[in-house]
mmCIF file of C-alpha atoms in Angstrom:
data_model
loop_
_atom_site.group_PDB
_atom_site.id
_atom_site.type_symbol
_atom_site.label_atom_id
_atom_site.label_comp_id
_atom_site.label_asym_id
_atom_site.label_seq_id
_atom_site.Cartn_x
_atom_site.Cartn_y
_atom_site.Cartn_z
ATOM 1 C CA MET A 1069 11.903 7.762 -20.937
ATOM 2 C CA ARG A 1070 8.741 8.066 -18.846
ATOM 3 C CA ASP A 1071 8.480 11.934 -19.315
ATOM 4 C CA ARG A 1072 9.361 11.704 -22.974
ATOM 5 C CA ILE A 1073 6.523 9.191 -23.627
ATOM 6 C CA ILE A 1074 3.971 11.438 -21.839
ATOM 7 C CA LYS A 1075 5.203 14.468 -23.822
ATOM 8 C CA ILE A 1076 4.779 12.625 -27.092
ATOM 9 C CA LEU A 1077 1.237 11.539 -26.197
ATOM 10 C CA GLN A 1078 0.420 15.154 -25.411
ATOM 11 C CA THR A 1079 1.481 16.252 -28.920
ATOM 12 C CA PRO A 1080 -1.115 16.749 -31.651
ATOM 13 C CA HIS A 1081 -1.272 13.846 -34.176
ATOM 14 C CA HIS A 1082 0.563 11.687 -31.597
ATOM 15 C CA TYR A 1083 -2.271 11.221 -29.133
ATOM 16 C CA LEU A 1084 -2.706 7.571 -30.028
ATOM 17 C CA ARG A 1085 0.504 5.515 -30.622
ATOM 18 C CA THR A 1086 1.471 1.875 -30.721
ATOM 19 C CA ALA A 1087 4.624 0.664 -29.017
ATOM 20 C CA GLU A 1088 6.394 0.389 -32.366
ATOM 21 C CA GLU A 1089 5.446 4.017 -33.267
ATOM 22 C CA LEU A 1090 6.679 5.177 -29.850
ATOM 23 C CA TYR A 1091 9.913 3.249 -30.429
ATOM 24 C CA LYS A 1092 10.501 5.303 -33.611
ATOM 25 C CA ASP A 1093 9.188 8.578 -32.006
ATOM 26 C CA LEU A 1094 11.806 8.198 -29.236
ATOM 27 C CA GLY A 1095 14.599 7.453 -31.613
ATOM 28 C CA LEU A 1096 15.360 4.074 -30.042
ATOM 29 C CA SER A 1097 17.425 1.506 -31.879
ATOM 30 C CA THR A 1098 18.248 -1.495 -29.680
ATOM 31 C CA ASP A 1099 16.446 -4.488 -28.173
ATOM 32 C CA GLU A 1100 17.342 -3.342 -24.682
ATOM 33 C CA GLU A 1101 15.714 -0.016 -25.314
ATOM 34 C CA TYR A 1102 12.598 -1.675 -26.721
ATOM 35 C CA ASP A 1103 12.408 -3.783 -23.459
ATOM 36 C CA GLU A 1104 12.717 -0.615 -21.448
ATOM 37 C CA LEU A 1105 10.006 0.979 -23.411
ATOM 38 C CA GLY A 1106 7.707 -1.996 -22.754
ATOM 39 C CA ASP A 1107 8.540 -1.907 -18.991
ATOM 40 C CA THR A 1108 7.843 1.952 -18.935
ATOM 41 C CA LEU A 1109 4.481 1.491 -20.758
ATOM 42 C CA ILE A 1110 3.438 -1.128 -18.205
ATOM 43 C CA SER A 1111 4.496 1.144 -15.337
ATOM 44 C CA LEU A 1112 2.501 4.084 -16.781
ATOM 45 C CA GLU A 1113 -0.642 1.891 -17.170
ATOM 46 C CA GLU A 1114 -0.297 0.623 -13.583
ATOM 47 C CA GLU A 1115 -0.214 4.161 -12.393
ATOM 48 C CA PHE A 1116 -3.348 4.924 -14.522
ATOM 49 C CA ILE A 1117 -1.552 7.653 -16.442
ATOM 50 C CA ILE A 1118 -2.070 5.965 -19.780
ATOM 51 C CA THR A 1119 -4.162 3.031 -21.114
ATOM 52 C CA HIS A 1120 -4.600 1.207 -24.484
ATOM 53 C CA ASN A 1121 -7.342 0.064 -26.755
ATOM 54 C CA LYS A 1122 -8.019 -3.343 -28.461
ATOM 55 C CA GLN A 1123 -5.474 -2.451 -31.114
ATOM 56 C CA ARG A 1124 -2.792 -1.905 -28.453
ATOM 57 C CA GLN A 1125 -2.536 1.751 -29.150
ATOM 58 C CA PHE A 1126 -1.524 3.742 -26.172
ATOM 59 C CA ALA A 1127 -2.931 7.156 -25.094
ATOM 60 C CA LEU A 1128 -3.386 9.338 -22.034
ATOM 61 C CA LEU A 1129 -6.584 8.629 -20.096
ATOM 62 C CA THR A 1130 -8.208 11.827 -21.227
ATOM 63 C CA TYR A 1131 -8.014 10.699 -24.954
ATOM 64 C CA PHE A 1132 -10.385 7.908 -23.990
ATOM 65 C CA ASN A 1133 -12.667 10.315 -22.037
ATOM 66 C CA MET A 1134 -11.359 8.974 -18.709
ATOM 67 C CA LEU A 1135 -10.190 10.796 -15.597
ATOM 68 C CA LYS A 1136 -8.383 9.555 -12.495
ATOM 69 C CA GLY A 1137 -9.221 11.253 -9.177
ATOM 70 C CA THR A 1138 -10.751 11.080 -5.713
ATOM 71 C CA ILE A 1139 -14.532 10.990 -5.603
ATOM 72 C CA ILE A 1140 -16.345 13.136 -3.143
ATOM 73 C CA ILE A 1141 -19.822 11.717 -2.528
ATOM 74 C CA LYS A 1142 -22.537 13.996 -1.148
ATOM 75 C CA ASP A 1143 -25.670 13.259 0.812
ATOM 76 C CA GLY A 1144 -28.108 11.702 -1.714
ATOM 77 C CA GLY A 1145 -25.552 9.574 -3.391
ATOM 78 C CA TYR A 1146 -24.213 11.893 -6.146
ATOM 79 C CA GLY A 1147 -20.572 12.875 -6.365
ATOM 80 C CA PHE A 1148 -17.760 14.817 -8.011
ATOM 81 C CA VAL A 1149 -14.307 13.926 -9.221
ATOM 82 C CA ASP A 1150 -11.928 16.912 -9.538
ATOM 83 C CA GLY A 1151 -9.367 17.031 -12.436
ATOM 84 C CA GLU A 1152 -6.638 19.548 -13.178
ATOM 85 C CA LEU A 1153 -8.593 21.107 -16.031
ATOM 86 C CA PHE A 1154 -12.221 20.167 -15.274
ATOM 87 C CA ASN A 1155 -14.484 18.463 -12.876
ATOM 88 C CA VAL A 1156 -16.843 15.402 -13.446
ATOM 89 C CA HIS A 1157 -20.316 15.175 -11.904
ATOM 90 C CA ILE A 1158 -21.413 11.654 -11.098
ATOM 91 C CA LYS A 1159 -25.223 11.140 -10.749
ATOM 92 C CA GLU A 1160 -26.682 8.900 -8.052
ATOM 93 C CA GLY A 1161 -26.611 5.339 -9.297
ATOM 94 C CA LEU A 1162 -23.513 5.896 -11.427
ATOM 95 C CA THR A 1163 -20.895 5.829 -8.592
ATOM 96 C CA SER A 1164 -20.625 1.975 -8.726
ATOM 97 C CA THR A 1165 -19.555 0.673 -5.372
ATOM 98 C CA SER A 1166 -17.288 3.650 -4.627
ATOM 99 C CA MET A 1167 -17.412 5.301 -1.269
ATOM 100 C CA ASN A 1168 -16.468 8.843 -0.235
ATOM 101 C CA LYS A 1169 -12.773 9.659 -0.941
ATOM 102 C CA ASP A 1170 -12.042 6.510 -2.840
ATOM 103 C CA GLU A 1171 -9.559 6.870 -5.732
ATOM 104 C CA VAL A 1172 -11.384 6.010 -8.929
ATOM 105 C CA ILE A 1173 -11.394 6.095 -12.719
ATOM 106 C CA VAL A 1174 -14.425 7.849 -14.248
ATOM 107 C CA LYS A 1175 -15.677 7.837 -17.794
ATOM 108 C CA PHE A 1176 -16.901 11.322 -18.727
ATOM 109 C CA PHE A 1177 -19.348 12.360 -21.535
ATOM 110 C CA ASP A 1178 -21.921 15.133 -21.699
ATOM 111 C CA TYR A 1179 -20.769 18.693 -20.826
ATOM 112 C CA ASN A 1180 -23.458 20.553 -18.977
ATOM 113 C CA GLY A 1181 -21.951 24.028 -19.087
ATOM 114 C CA SER A 1182 -19.918 23.814 -15.928
ATOM 115 C CA ASN A 1183 -18.984 20.113 -15.434
ATOM 116 C CA TYR A 1184 -18.850 16.977 -17.431
ATOM 117 C CA GLU A 1185 -21.248 14.174 -16.570
ATOM 118 C CA GLY A 1186 -19.753 10.744 -15.981
ATOM 119 C CA GLU A 1187 -19.741 7.452 -14.215
ATOM 120 C CA VAL A 1188 -17.270 5.434 -12.116
ATOM 121 C CA VAL A 1189 -15.811 2.599 -14.147
ATOM 122 C CA ARG A 1190 -13.079 1.476 -11.827
ATOM 123 C CA ILE A 1191 -12.067 1.816 -8.186
ATOM 124 C CA ILE A 1192 -8.266 2.043 -7.747
ATOM 125 C CA LYS A 1193 -7.865 2.466 -4.009
ATOM 126 C CA ARG A 1194 -10.314 2.344 -1.106
ATOM 127 C CA LYS A 1195 -10.355 5.143 1.428
ATOM 128 C CA ASN A 1196 -11.935 2.867 4.047
ATOM 129 C CA THR A 1197 -11.105 -0.790 4.476
ATOM 130 C CA SER A 1198 -12.283 -0.860 8.058
ATOM 131 C CA LEU A 1199 -14.798 0.943 10.226
ATOM 132 C CA VAL A 1200 -15.335 1.575 13.938
ATOM 133 C CA GLY A 1201 -18.839 1.823 15.321
ATOM 134 C CA THR A 1202 -21.442 0.366 17.628
ATOM 135 C CA LEU A 1203 -22.763 -3.222 17.069
ATOM 136 C CA ILE A 1204 -26.562 -3.313 16.632
ATOM 137 C CA LYS A 1205 -28.804 -6.385 16.583
ATOM 138 C CA ARG A 1206 -32.049 -6.254 14.583
ATOM 139 C CA LYS A 1207 -34.244 -9.324 13.896
ATOM 140 C CA ASN A 1208 -31.297 -11.671 14.445
ATOM 141 C CA ARG A 1209 -29.098 -9.711 12.083
ATOM 142 C CA TYR A 1210 -26.091 -7.612 13.186
ATOM 143 C CA PHE A 1211 -25.142 -4.193 11.860
ATOM 144 C CA VAL A 1212 -22.538 -1.536 12.597
ATOM 145 C CA ARG A 1213 -23.382 2.069 12.270
ATOM 146 C CA ALA A 1214 -20.151 4.002 11.652
ATOM 147 C CA LEU A 1215 -19.345 7.629 11.026
ATOM 148 C CA SER A 1216 -16.740 8.336 8.364
ATOM 149 C CA ASP A 1217 -15.921 11.877 7.159
ATOM 150 C CA ARG A 1218 -19.317 13.051 8.490
ATOM 151 C CA SER A 1219 -21.156 10.373 6.463
ATOM 152 C CA ILE A 1220 -23.163 7.545 8.061
ATOM 153 C CA ILE A 1221 -22.140 4.099 6.834
ATOM 154 C CA TRP A 1222 -24.144 0.928 7.555
ATOM 155 C CA CYS A 1223 -22.173 -2.309 7.672
ATOM 156 C CA SER A 1224 -23.954 -5.709 7.677
ATOM 157 C CA VAL A 1225 -21.868 -7.968 9.890
ATOM 158 C CA LYS A 1226 -21.757 -11.701 8.979
ATOM 159 C CA ASN A 1227 -19.187 -12.710 11.672
ATOM 160 C CA ILE A 1228 -19.395 -10.917 15.070
ATOM 161 C CA ASN A 1229 -16.476 -13.031 16.590
ATOM 162 C CA GLY A 1230 -17.990 -13.080 20.050
ATOM 163 C CA ALA A 1231 -18.900 -9.387 20.172
ATOM 164 C CA LYS A 1232 -22.208 -8.308 21.850
ATOM 165 C CA PRO A 1233 -24.807 -5.724 20.981
ATOM 166 C CA LYS A 1234 -23.704 -2.191 21.913
ATOM 167 C CA ASP A 1235 -20.028 -3.161 21.826
ATOM 168 C CA ILE A 1236 -17.790 -0.661 20.174
ATOM 169 C CA VAL A 1237 -16.084 -2.741 17.440
ATOM 170 C CA LYS A 1238 -13.672 -2.529 14.491
ATOM 171 C CA VAL A 1239 -15.003 -4.107 11.386
ATOM 172 C CA ASN A 1240 -12.946 -5.101 8.414
ATOM 173 C CA ILE A 1241 -14.926 -4.544 5.163
ATOM 174 C CA THR A 1242 -15.274 -7.650 2.960
ATOM 175 C CA LYS A 1243 -17.843 -6.412 0.423
ATOM 176 C CA TYR A 1244 -18.845 -2.985 -0.928
ATOM 177 C CA PHE A 1245 -22.383 -2.454 -2.126
ATOM 178 C CA THR A 1246 -23.149 1.336 -2.297
ATOM 179 C CA TYR A 1247 -21.555 4.469 -1.096
ATOM 180 C CA ASP A 1248 -23.126 3.991 2.364
ATOM 181 C CA GLN A 1249 -23.705 0.189 2.614
ATOM 182 C CA VAL A 1250 -21.002 -2.495 3.072
ATOM 183 C CA GLU A 1251 -20.452 -5.927 4.644
ATOM 184 C CA GLY A 1252 -17.740 -7.024 6.979
ATOM 185 C CA GLU A 1253 -16.646 -8.941 10.045
ATOM 186 C CA VAL A 1254 -15.699 -7.893 13.542
ATOM 187 C CA VAL A 1255 -11.981 -8.085 14.187
ATOM 188 C CA GLN A 1256 -11.585 -6.099 17.442
ATOM 189 C CA VAL A 1257 -13.802 -5.084 20.389
ATOM 190 C CA PHE A 1258 -12.901 -1.847 22.171
ATOM 191 C CA GLY A 1259 -15.529 -1.876 24.876
ATOM 192 C CA ASN A 1260 -19.305 -1.466 25.352
ATOM 193 C CA GLU A 1261 -21.519 1.638 25.244
ATOM 194 C CA ASN A 1262 -22.677 0.792 28.792
ATOM 195 C CA ASP A 1263 -19.115 0.865 30.123
ATOM 196 C CA LYS A 1264 -18.742 3.331 32.906
ATOM 197 C CA GLY A 1265 -16.437 6.264 32.618
ATOM 198 C CA VAL A 1266 -15.108 8.562 29.885
ATOM 199 C CA ASN A 1267 -11.818 6.816 29.100
ATOM 200 C CA LEU A 1268 -13.297 4.991 26.020
ATOM 201 C CA ARG A 1269 -14.213 8.410 24.606
ATOM 202 C CA ARG A 1270 -10.761 9.673 25.225
ATOM 203 C CA ALA A 1271 -9.351 6.617 23.447
ATOM 204 C CA TYR A 1272 -11.629 7.264 20.452
ATOM 205 C CA PHE A 1273 -10.364 10.820 20.296
ATOM 206 C CA ILE A 1274 -6.702 9.752 20.481
ATOM 207 C CA ARG A 1275 -7.225 7.053 17.743
ATOM 208 C CA ALA A 1276 -8.945 9.578 15.478
ATOM 209 C CA CYS A 1277 -6.158 12.154 15.954
ATOM 210 C CA LYS A 1278 -3.478 9.624 15.073
ATOM 211 C CA LYS A 1279 -5.170 8.855 11.778
ATOM 212 C CA ILE A 1280 -5.001 12.448 10.546
ATOM 213 C CA LEU A 1281 -2.125 12.622 8.042
ATOM 214 C CA GLY A 1282 0.201 15.572 8.409
ATOM 215 C CA HIS A 1283 -0.547 16.078 12.066
ATOM 216 C CA LYS A 1284 1.433 15.087 15.166
ATOM 217 C CA PHE A 1285 -0.245 13.686 18.193
ATOM 218 C CA GLU A 1286 1.429 13.616 21.582
ATOM 219 C CA GLY A 1287 0.099 12.170 24.783
ATOM 220 C CA GLY A 1288 -2.228 9.336 25.734
ATOM 221 C CA LEU A 1289 -3.622 7.567 28.799
ATOM 222 C CA LEU A 1290 -1.121 7.160 31.672
ATOM 223 C CA GLY A 1291 -1.282 4.748 34.689
ATOM 224 C CA ASP A 1292 -1.160 1.097 35.623
ATOM 225 C CA SER A 1293 -4.982 0.614 35.340
ATOM 226 C CA PHE A 1294 -4.687 1.525 31.659
ATOM 227 C CA SER A 1295 -1.515 -0.410 30.820
ATOM 228 C CA SER A 1296 -3.122 -3.641 32.148
ATOM 229 C CA ASN A 1297 -6.232 -3.116 30.063
ATOM 230 C CA GLU A 1298 -5.851 -4.256 26.403
ATOM 231 C CA LEU A 1299 -8.729 -1.875 25.406
ATOM 232 C CA PHE A 1300 -6.189 0.938 25.718
ATOM 233 C CA SER A 1301 -2.974 -0.709 24.577
ATOM 234 C CA ASP A 1302 -2.670 1.472 21.512
ATOM 235 C CA VAL A 1303 -3.355 4.807 23.219
ATOM 236 C CA LEU A 1304 -0.943 4.723 26.127
ATOM 237 C CA CYS A 1305 1.397 7.469 27.150
ATOM 238 C CA HIS A 1306 4.723 6.262 28.659
ATOM 239 C CA ASN A 1307 6.221 9.577 29.750
ATOM 240 C CA ARG A 1308 4.880 12.229 31.986
ATOM 241 C CA GLU A 1309 4.745 15.915 30.950
ATOM 242 C CA SER A 1310 5.610 18.751 33.210
ATOM 243 C CA PHE A 1311 2.772 21.280 33.787
ATOM 244 C CA SER A 1312 4.691 24.030 31.924
ATOM 245 C CA SER A 1313 5.285 21.694 28.979
ATOM 246 C CA TRP A 1314 1.614 20.565 28.971
ATOM 247 C CA LEU A 1315 0.359 24.151 29.105
ATOM 248 C CA GLU A 1316 2.639 25.253 26.218
ATOM 249 C CA LYS A 1317 1.678 22.276 24.061
ATOM 250 C CA THR A 1318 -2.018 22.888 24.834
ATOM 251 C CA LYS A 1319 -1.701 26.485 23.516
ATOM 252 C CA GLN A 1320 -0.134 25.141 20.328
ATOM 253 C CA SER A 1321 -2.734 22.389 19.830
ATOM 254 C CA ALA A 1322 -5.145 22.494 16.879
ATOM 255 C CA LEU A 1323 -7.810 20.591 18.794
ATOM 256 C CA GLY A 1324 -8.659 19.694 22.450
ATOM 257 C CA PHE A 1325 -10.858 17.086 23.988
ATOM 258 C CA ASN A 1326 -12.970 18.390 26.812
ATOM 259 C CA THR A 1327 -14.816 15.904 29.093
ATOM 260 C CA PRO A 1328 -17.273 17.425 31.534
ATOM 261 C CA ALA A 1329 -17.799 16.169 35.027
ATOM 262 C CA PHE A 1330 -19.778 12.933 34.579
ATOM 263 C CA CYS A 1331 -19.182 9.206 35.036
ATOM 264 C CA ASP A 1332 -16.892 9.783 38.039
ATOM 265 C CA CYS A 1333 -14.805 12.343 36.141
ATOM 266 C CA HIS A 1334 -14.548 15.459 38.278
ATOM 267 C CA GLY A 1335 -13.062 18.216 36.235
ATOM 268 C CA TRP A 1336 -12.058 19.148 32.738
ATOM 269 C CA LYS A 1337 -9.314 17.469 30.718
ATOM 270 C CA LEU A 1338 -7.580 18.449 27.472
ATOM 271 C CA GLY A 1339 -6.102 15.910 25.041
#
């Protein structure tokens, strides 16, 4: 029934239909089928494929000049949402509280010759619900400066939960203001920028790799000194690799982590 409803709403003179009209269009005849129709319409709305007006008439989003997509926000605060047939340009100030790569609904209007102009009217799903960065103290206020998809995000921290300035922390976002300003609270401390050694940097690299969808990460930190340190509990490796296996996997790797000889690390390492 789902595909049949979408097909009807794509047909000229049927772009806007009530549930009763769809009931007839589909050739339905029983109360059970009417209930199924209602459930399907709710499901399609929850997936932001269709919506309705005040008269309870249903249509595809594009009928109401709306588009669902992922917003890409550029330096300067403007952004784009790509659609299957066209793109929508969002001027600075019209992105609402969306951040880069959030899933959004945009209302589009003026066509400028290459793109439609528009504005974000709803945020469906957040790309970032947490951030990792360095805790900074300025005039008795705390901030975290985080890097996400090559964009700098500033997070005002209301609850530091015992963290100290220059700690590397994870912050859960509690409020969104603009594309690069949010508010949150510290939920985890990974270490401090002044900590000696390069293992924190290795841990950051491993965590970043594990977050990349569609990629497989193998390896981690190995040794008793790491397993007893909760800072590295999520990046441990529990099995040793033979040199030949390590060499072969290194050749196949898309990315390596090289740490030069500093902070008591004498040599080069690949991760």
